[in-house]
Amino acid sequence: MRVFQALILIPIAILALVISFAEAYDPSPLQDFCVAIDDLNGVFVNGRFCKDPMRVNAEDFFFSGLNVPGNTSNQVGSNVTTVNVDQIPGLNTMGISLVRIDYAPHGQNPPHTHPRGSEILVLIKGTLYVGFVSSNQDNNRLFAKVLHPGDVFVFPIGMIHFQVNIGKVPAVAFAGLSSQNAGVITIANAVFGSNPPIYPEVLARAFQLDANIVKELQAKFGP
């Protein structure tokens, strides 16, 4: 009798597990597309309202201009041209986006993270030194490579990563991200340029710096 009861309970337990997964996650979109629109009368999906499918056209899936170099005349010597759901509303619910990154000679895309997406980067022109740092639990290991045209490197979701142009000519890379809006947190800007500022004493102890140096950094990165 006990064996019979156990045999009945096993498929019930499996069914309950399947139902719990089904309620927690949709593995794919439930319609052909959900073009983002700022109309509050639409269907709300993944943080955006959906455009009436009968009004959707090719322009909703189109962007032009990634052939144009970005302006790298700034403090870090790089420029990121983003193509996400804000530029292509048809990306809504698709879980992908794209960027073009231009680097001046010796310019860099400084240490940053993408909280909502992994990144795969392909170098088109120039020479880059790239890498990411693993989490504290993995002893903050650095994974780094020197890339040449045609090389590809992956940055896992949430990991602090960077790219530096170590060549004497401009460099160009394209990167895909596993989110329609992966977000970006530039470490120096977030830590020393927060609004309002973090107490200098907190950062001084965290970074083992003199509080006056922290104040100088906050003056540089602050709003």
mmCIF file of C-alpha atoms in Angstrom:
data_model
loop_
_atom_site.group_PDB
_atom_site.id
_atom_site.type_symbol
_atom_site.label_atom_id
_atom_site.label_comp_id
_atom_site.label_asym_id
_atom_site.label_seq_id
_atom_site.Cartn_x
_atom_site.Cartn_y
_atom_site.Cartn_z
ATOM 1 C CA MET A 1 0.000 0.000 0.000
ATOM 2 C CA ARG A 2 2.801 2.402 0.901
ATOM 3 C CA VAL A 3 4.588 1.633 -2.373
ATOM 4 C CA PHE A 4 1.381 2.370 -4.294
ATOM 5 C CA GLN A 5 0.945 5.709 -2.493
ATOM 6 C CA ALA A 6 4.569 6.632 -3.264
ATOM 7 C CA LEU A 7 4.051 5.881 -6.951
ATOM 8 C CA ILE A 8 1.057 8.210 -6.989
ATOM 9 C CA LEU A 9 2.849 10.993 -5.141
ATOM 10 C CA ILE A 10 5.878 11.083 -7.479
ATOM 11 C CA PRO A 11 4.008 12.270 -10.625
ATOM 12 C CA ILE A 12 2.027 14.738 -8.491
ATOM 13 C CA ALA A 13 5.287 16.219 -7.204
ATOM 14 C CA ILE A 14 6.677 16.452 -10.749
ATOM 15 C CA LEU A 15 3.472 18.150 -11.940
ATOM 16 C CA ALA A 16 3.680 20.679 -9.101
ATOM 17 C CA LEU A 17 7.282 21.460 -10.050
ATOM 18 C CA VAL A 18 6.356 21.998 -13.701
ATOM 19 C CA ILE A 19 3.477 24.295 -12.738
ATOM 20 C CA SER A 20 5.725 26.354 -10.460
ATOM 21 C CA PHE A 21 8.214 26.874 -13.317
ATOM 22 C CA ALA A 22 5.414 27.727 -15.748
ATOM 23 C CA GLU A 23 4.061 30.393 -13.434
ATOM 24 C CA ALA A 24 7.519 31.884 -12.834
ATOM 25 C CA TYR A 25 8.808 32.343 -16.380
ATOM 26 C CA ASP A 26 7.683 32.569 -19.987
ATOM 27 C CA PRO A 27 10.553 31.115 -22.065
ATOM 28 C CA SER A 28 9.588 33.083 -25.176
ATOM 29 C CA PRO A 29 7.270 35.910 -26.333
ATOM 30 C CA LEU A 30 3.627 34.913 -26.665
ATOM 31 C CA GLN A 31 3.095 36.917 -29.846
ATOM 32 C CA ASP A 32 5.079 37.828 -32.975
ATOM 33 C CA PHE A 33 6.209 41.191 -31.597
ATOM 34 C CA CYS A 34 5.363 43.871 -29.040
ATOM 35 C CA VAL A 35 6.560 47.167 -30.485
ATOM 36 C CA ALA A 36 7.104 49.637 -27.647
ATOM 37 C CA ILE A 37 4.914 52.738 -27.622
ATOM 38 C CA ASP A 38 4.240 55.576 -25.176
ATOM 39 C CA ASP A 39 0.477 55.053 -25.428
ATOM 40 C CA LEU A 40 -1.006 54.234 -22.009
ATOM 41 C CA ASN A 41 -3.991 52.513 -23.619
ATOM 42 C CA GLY A 42 -1.973 49.596 -24.978
ATOM 43 C CA VAL A 43 -1.017 46.227 -23.498
ATOM 44 C CA PHE A 44 1.779 46.518 -20.920
ATOM 45 C CA VAL A 45 4.594 43.985 -21.576
ATOM 46 C CA ASN A 46 8.105 44.015 -20.071
ATOM 47 C CA GLY A 47 8.015 47.636 -18.965
ATOM 48 C CA ARG A 48 6.545 49.001 -22.197
ATOM 49 C CA PHE A 49 3.125 49.331 -23.785
ATOM 50 C CA CYS A 50 2.550 47.474 -27.060
ATOM 51 C CA LYS A 51 1.683 49.242 -30.272
ATOM 52 C CA ASP A 52 -1.429 48.018 -32.080
ATOM 53 C CA PRO A 53 -0.058 45.190 -34.297
ATOM 54 C CA MET A 54 -2.042 46.499 -37.266
ATOM 55 C CA ARG A 55 -0.169 49.822 -37.019
ATOM 56 C CA VAL A 56 3.294 48.239 -36.859
ATOM 57 C CA ASN A 57 5.560 48.880 -39.858
ATOM 58 C CA ALA A 58 9.150 48.260 -40.955
ATOM 59 C CA GLU A 59 10.364 51.519 -39.381
ATOM 60 C CA ASP A 60 9.614 50.039 -35.948
ATOM 61 C CA PHE A 61 12.428 47.507 -36.524
ATOM 62 C CA PHE A 62 14.939 49.833 -38.207
ATOM 63 C CA PHE A 63 17.893 52.023 -37.201
ATOM 64 C CA SER A 64 20.461 53.764 -39.373
ATOM 65 C CA GLY A 65 23.790 55.326 -38.486
ATOM 66 C CA LEU A 66 26.132 52.714 -37.022
ATOM 67 C CA ASN A 67 28.507 53.441 -39.899
ATOM 68 C CA VAL A 68 29.120 56.904 -38.409
ATOM 69 C CA PRO A 69 32.060 57.126 -35.963
ATOM 70 C CA GLY A 70 31.202 58.397 -32.488
ATOM 71 C CA ASN A 71 32.847 61.490 -31.020
ATOM 72 C CA THR A 72 35.717 60.377 -28.787
ATOM 73 C CA SER A 73 36.771 63.893 -27.733
ATOM 74 C CA ASN A 74 36.071 63.372 -24.031
ATOM 75 C CA GLN A 75 37.914 62.526 -20.838
ATOM 76 C CA VAL A 76 37.959 58.765 -21.427
ATOM 77 C CA GLY A 77 38.563 58.852 -25.182
ATOM 78 C CA SER A 78 35.665 56.632 -26.228
ATOM 79 C CA ASN A 79 32.084 56.822 -27.428
ATOM 80 C CA VAL A 80 29.305 54.247 -27.166
ATOM 81 C CA THR A 81 26.493 54.438 -29.728
ATOM 82 C CA THR A 82 23.611 52.442 -28.273
ATOM 83 C CA VAL A 83 20.880 50.694 -30.248
ATOM 84 C CA ASN A 84 18.368 49.361 -27.738
ATOM 85 C CA VAL A 85 14.603 49.491 -27.304
ATOM 86 C CA ASP A 86 14.760 53.288 -27.079
ATOM 87 C CA GLN A 87 16.137 53.470 -30.635
ATOM 88 C CA ILE A 88 14.318 50.431 -32.107
ATOM 89 C CA PRO A 89 10.920 49.999 -30.398
ATOM 90 C CA GLY A 90 10.527 46.618 -32.106
ATOM 91 C CA LEU A 91 13.238 45.220 -29.779
ATOM 92 C CA ASN A 92 10.734 45.196 -26.923
ATOM 93 C CA THR A 93 10.474 41.638 -25.450
ATOM 94 C CA MET A 94 13.245 40.335 -27.759
ATOM 95 C CA GLY A 95 16.019 40.358 -25.152
ATOM 96 C CA ILE A 96 18.752 41.752 -27.422
ATOM 97 C CA SER A 97 20.447 45.067 -28.207
ATOM 98 C CA LEU A 98 23.567 46.368 -29.921
ATOM 99 C CA VAL A 99 26.261 49.006 -29.439
ATOM 100 C CA ARG A 100 29.066 50.504 -31.510
ATOM 101 C CA ILE A 101 32.123 51.561 -29.513
ATOM 102 C CA ASP A 102 34.715 53.975 -30.892
ATOM 103 C CA TYR A 103 38.068 54.431 -29.149
ATOM 104 C CA ALA A 104 40.591 57.194 -29.687
ATOM 105 C CA PRO A 105 44.257 56.116 -29.548
ATOM 106 C CA HIS A 106 44.837 55.090 -25.908
ATOM 107 C CA GLY A 107 41.163 55.753 -25.164
ATOM 108 C CA GLN A 108 39.163 53.406 -22.990
ATOM 109 C CA ASN A 109 35.678 52.255 -22.116
ATOM 110 C CA PRO A 110 36.280 52.499 -18.343
ATOM 111 C CA PRO A 111 35.374 49.783 -15.819
ATOM 112 C CA HIS A 112 31.608 49.309 -15.776
ATOM 113 C CA THR A 113 28.890 46.686 -15.476
ATOM 114 C CA HIS A 114 25.667 45.828 -17.292
ATOM 115 C CA PRO A 115 23.171 44.802 -14.583
ATOM 116 C CA ARG A 116 20.697 43.219 -16.994
ATOM 117 C CA GLY A 117 22.726 41.581 -19.742
ATOM 118 C CA SER A 118 25.803 39.672 -20.869
ATOM 119 C CA GLU A 119 27.890 41.157 -23.677
ATOM 120 C CA ILE A 120 29.687 39.680 -26.671
ATOM 121 C CA LEU A 121 32.146 42.035 -28.384
ATOM 122 C CA VAL A 122 33.818 41.753 -31.786
ATOM 123 C CA LEU A 123 36.739 44.017 -32.708
ATOM 124 C CA ILE A 124 36.572 45.470 -36.222
ATOM 125 C CA LYS A 125 39.553 47.838 -36.230
ATOM 126 C CA GLY A 126 42.562 48.509 -33.997
ATOM 127 C CA THR A 127 43.983 46.705 -30.979
ATOM 128 C CA LEU A 128 42.186 46.434 -27.637
ATOM 129 C CA TYR A 129 43.141 45.188 -24.208
ATOM 130 C CA VAL A 130 39.910 43.903 -22.660
ATOM 131 C CA GLY A 131 38.899 42.022 -19.559
ATOM 132 C CA PHE A 132 36.474 41.394 -16.720
ATOM 133 C CA VAL A 133 36.846 40.671 -13.004
ATOM 134 C CA SER A 134 34.946 37.818 -11.380
ATOM 135 C CA SER A 135 33.019 38.131 -8.121
ATOM 136 C CA ASN A 136 34.406 38.137 -4.568
ATOM 137 C CA GLN A 137 33.371 34.485 -4.244
ATOM 138 C CA ASP A 138 35.751 33.691 -7.137
ATOM 139 C CA ASN A 139 38.582 35.752 -5.585
ATOM 140 C CA ASN A 140 38.154 38.645 -8.042
ATOM 141 C CA ARG A 141 40.099 36.922 -10.806
ATOM 142 C CA LEU A 142 40.970 39.000 -13.884
ATOM 143 C CA PHE A 143 40.199 37.429 -17.278
ATOM 144 C CA ALA A 144 41.896 39.563 -19.936
ATOM 145 C CA LYS A 145 43.054 39.352 -23.556
ATOM 146 C CA VAL A 146 44.573 41.531 -26.259
ATOM 147 C CA LEU A 147 42.181 41.611 -29.220
ATOM 148 C CA HIS A 148 42.927 42.121 -32.902
ATOM 149 C CA PRO A 149 40.419 42.647 -35.747
ATOM 150 C CA GLY A 150 38.063 39.685 -35.961
ATOM 151 C CA ASP A 151 38.606 38.607 -32.348
ATOM 152 C CA VAL A 152 35.615 38.106 -30.052
ATOM 153 C CA PHE A 153 35.368 38.359 -26.246
ATOM 154 C CA VAL A 154 32.471 37.771 -23.844
ATOM 155 C CA PHE A 155 31.667 39.693 -20.657
ATOM 156 C CA PRO A 156 29.290 37.789 -18.321
ATOM 157 C CA ILE A 157 26.270 39.593 -16.901
ATOM 158 C CA GLY A 158 27.006 41.845 -13.926
ATOM 159 C CA MET A 159 30.799 41.474 -14.086
ATOM 160 C CA ILE A 160 32.967 44.610 -13.972
ATOM 161 C CA HIS A 161 34.687 44.882 -17.359
ATOM 162 C CA PHE A 162 36.636 47.318 -19.533
ATOM 163 C CA GLN A 163 38.262 47.890 -22.927
ATOM 164 C CA VAL A 164 41.386 49.954 -23.657
ATOM 165 C CA ASN A 165 42.786 50.933 -27.042
ATOM 166 C CA ILE A 166 46.474 50.083 -26.731
ATOM 167 C CA GLY A 167 47.209 51.024 -30.340
ATOM 168 C CA LYS A 168 48.238 54.278 -31.998
ATOM 169 C CA VAL A 169 45.205 54.448 -34.300
ATOM 170 C CA PRO A 170 41.456 54.635 -33.583
ATOM 171 C CA ALA A 171 39.696 51.358 -32.795
ATOM 172 C CA VAL A 172 36.124 50.239 -33.497
ATOM 173 C CA ALA A 173 34.145 47.393 -31.941
ATOM 174 C CA PHE A 174 30.547 46.194 -32.040
ATOM 175 C CA ALA A 175 28.884 44.390 -29.154
ATOM 176 C CA GLY A 176 25.619 42.532 -28.681
ATOM 177 C CA LEU A 177 23.874 42.395 -25.310
ATOM 178 C CA SER A 178 21.355 39.877 -24.000
ATOM 179 C CA SER A 179 18.782 42.504 -23.038
ATOM 180 C CA GLN A 180 16.650 45.044 -24.837
ATOM 181 C CA ASN A 181 18.030 47.564 -22.309
ATOM 182 C CA ALA A 182 21.048 46.115 -20.475
ATOM 183 C CA GLY A 183 21.762 49.272 -18.484
ATOM 184 C CA VAL A 184 25.228 50.478 -17.550
ATOM 185 C CA ILE A 185 26.920 51.383 -14.261
ATOM 186 C CA THR A 186 30.273 53.112 -14.717
ATOM 187 C CA ILE A 187 32.125 52.351 -11.489
ATOM 188 C CA ALA A 188 33.948 55.659 -10.954
ATOM 189 C CA ASN A 189 30.894 57.744 -11.841
ATOM 190 C CA ALA A 190 28.598 55.714 -9.602
ATOM 191 C CA VAL A 191 30.925 55.673 -6.587
ATOM 192 C CA PHE A 192 32.434 59.163 -6.726
ATOM 193 C CA GLY A 193 29.690 60.928 -8.670
ATOM 194 C CA SER A 194 26.548 59.768 -6.862
ATOM 195 C CA ASN A 195 23.791 62.301 -6.247
ATOM 196 C CA PRO A 196 23.769 63.167 -3.383
ATOM 197 C CA PRO A 197 27.413 62.288 -2.660
ATOM 198 C CA ILE A 198 28.351 59.345 -0.456
ATOM 199 C CA TYR A 199 29.988 60.512 2.795
ATOM 200 C CA PRO A 200 33.734 60.940 1.997
ATOM 201 C CA GLU A 201 34.624 59.096 5.208
ATOM 202 C CA VAL A 202 32.790 56.012 3.934
ATOM 203 C CA LEU A 203 34.695 55.965 0.652
ATOM 204 C CA ALA A 204 37.990 56.850 2.337
ATOM 205 C CA ARG A 205 37.808 53.734 4.461
ATOM 206 C CA ALA A 206 36.442 51.541 1.674
ATOM 207 C CA PHE A 207 39.222 52.507 -0.760
ATOM 208 C CA GLN A 208 41.916 53.086 1.887
ATOM 209 C CA LEU A 209 42.341 56.708 0.772
ATOM 210 C CA ASP A 210 42.695 60.015 2.524
ATOM 211 C CA ALA A 211 39.310 61.758 2.835
ATOM 212 C CA ASN A 212 40.712 64.813 1.007
ATOM 213 C CA ILE A 213 41.574 62.664 -2.020
ATOM 214 C CA VAL A 214 38.026 61.302 -1.987
ATOM 215 C CA LYS A 215 36.664 64.847 -1.966
ATOM 216 C CA GLU A 216 38.855 65.700 -4.955
ATOM 217 C CA LEU A 217 37.514 62.678 -6.836
ATOM 218 C CA GLN A 218 33.942 63.596 -5.948
ATOM 219 C CA ALA A 219 34.560 67.089 -7.292
ATOM 220 C CA LYS A 220 35.729 65.590 -10.605
ATOM 221 C CA PHE A 221 32.922 63.051 -11.000
ATOM 222 C CA GLY A 222 30.115 64.899 -9.202
ATOM 223 C CA PRO A 223 27.120 66.397 -10.998
#
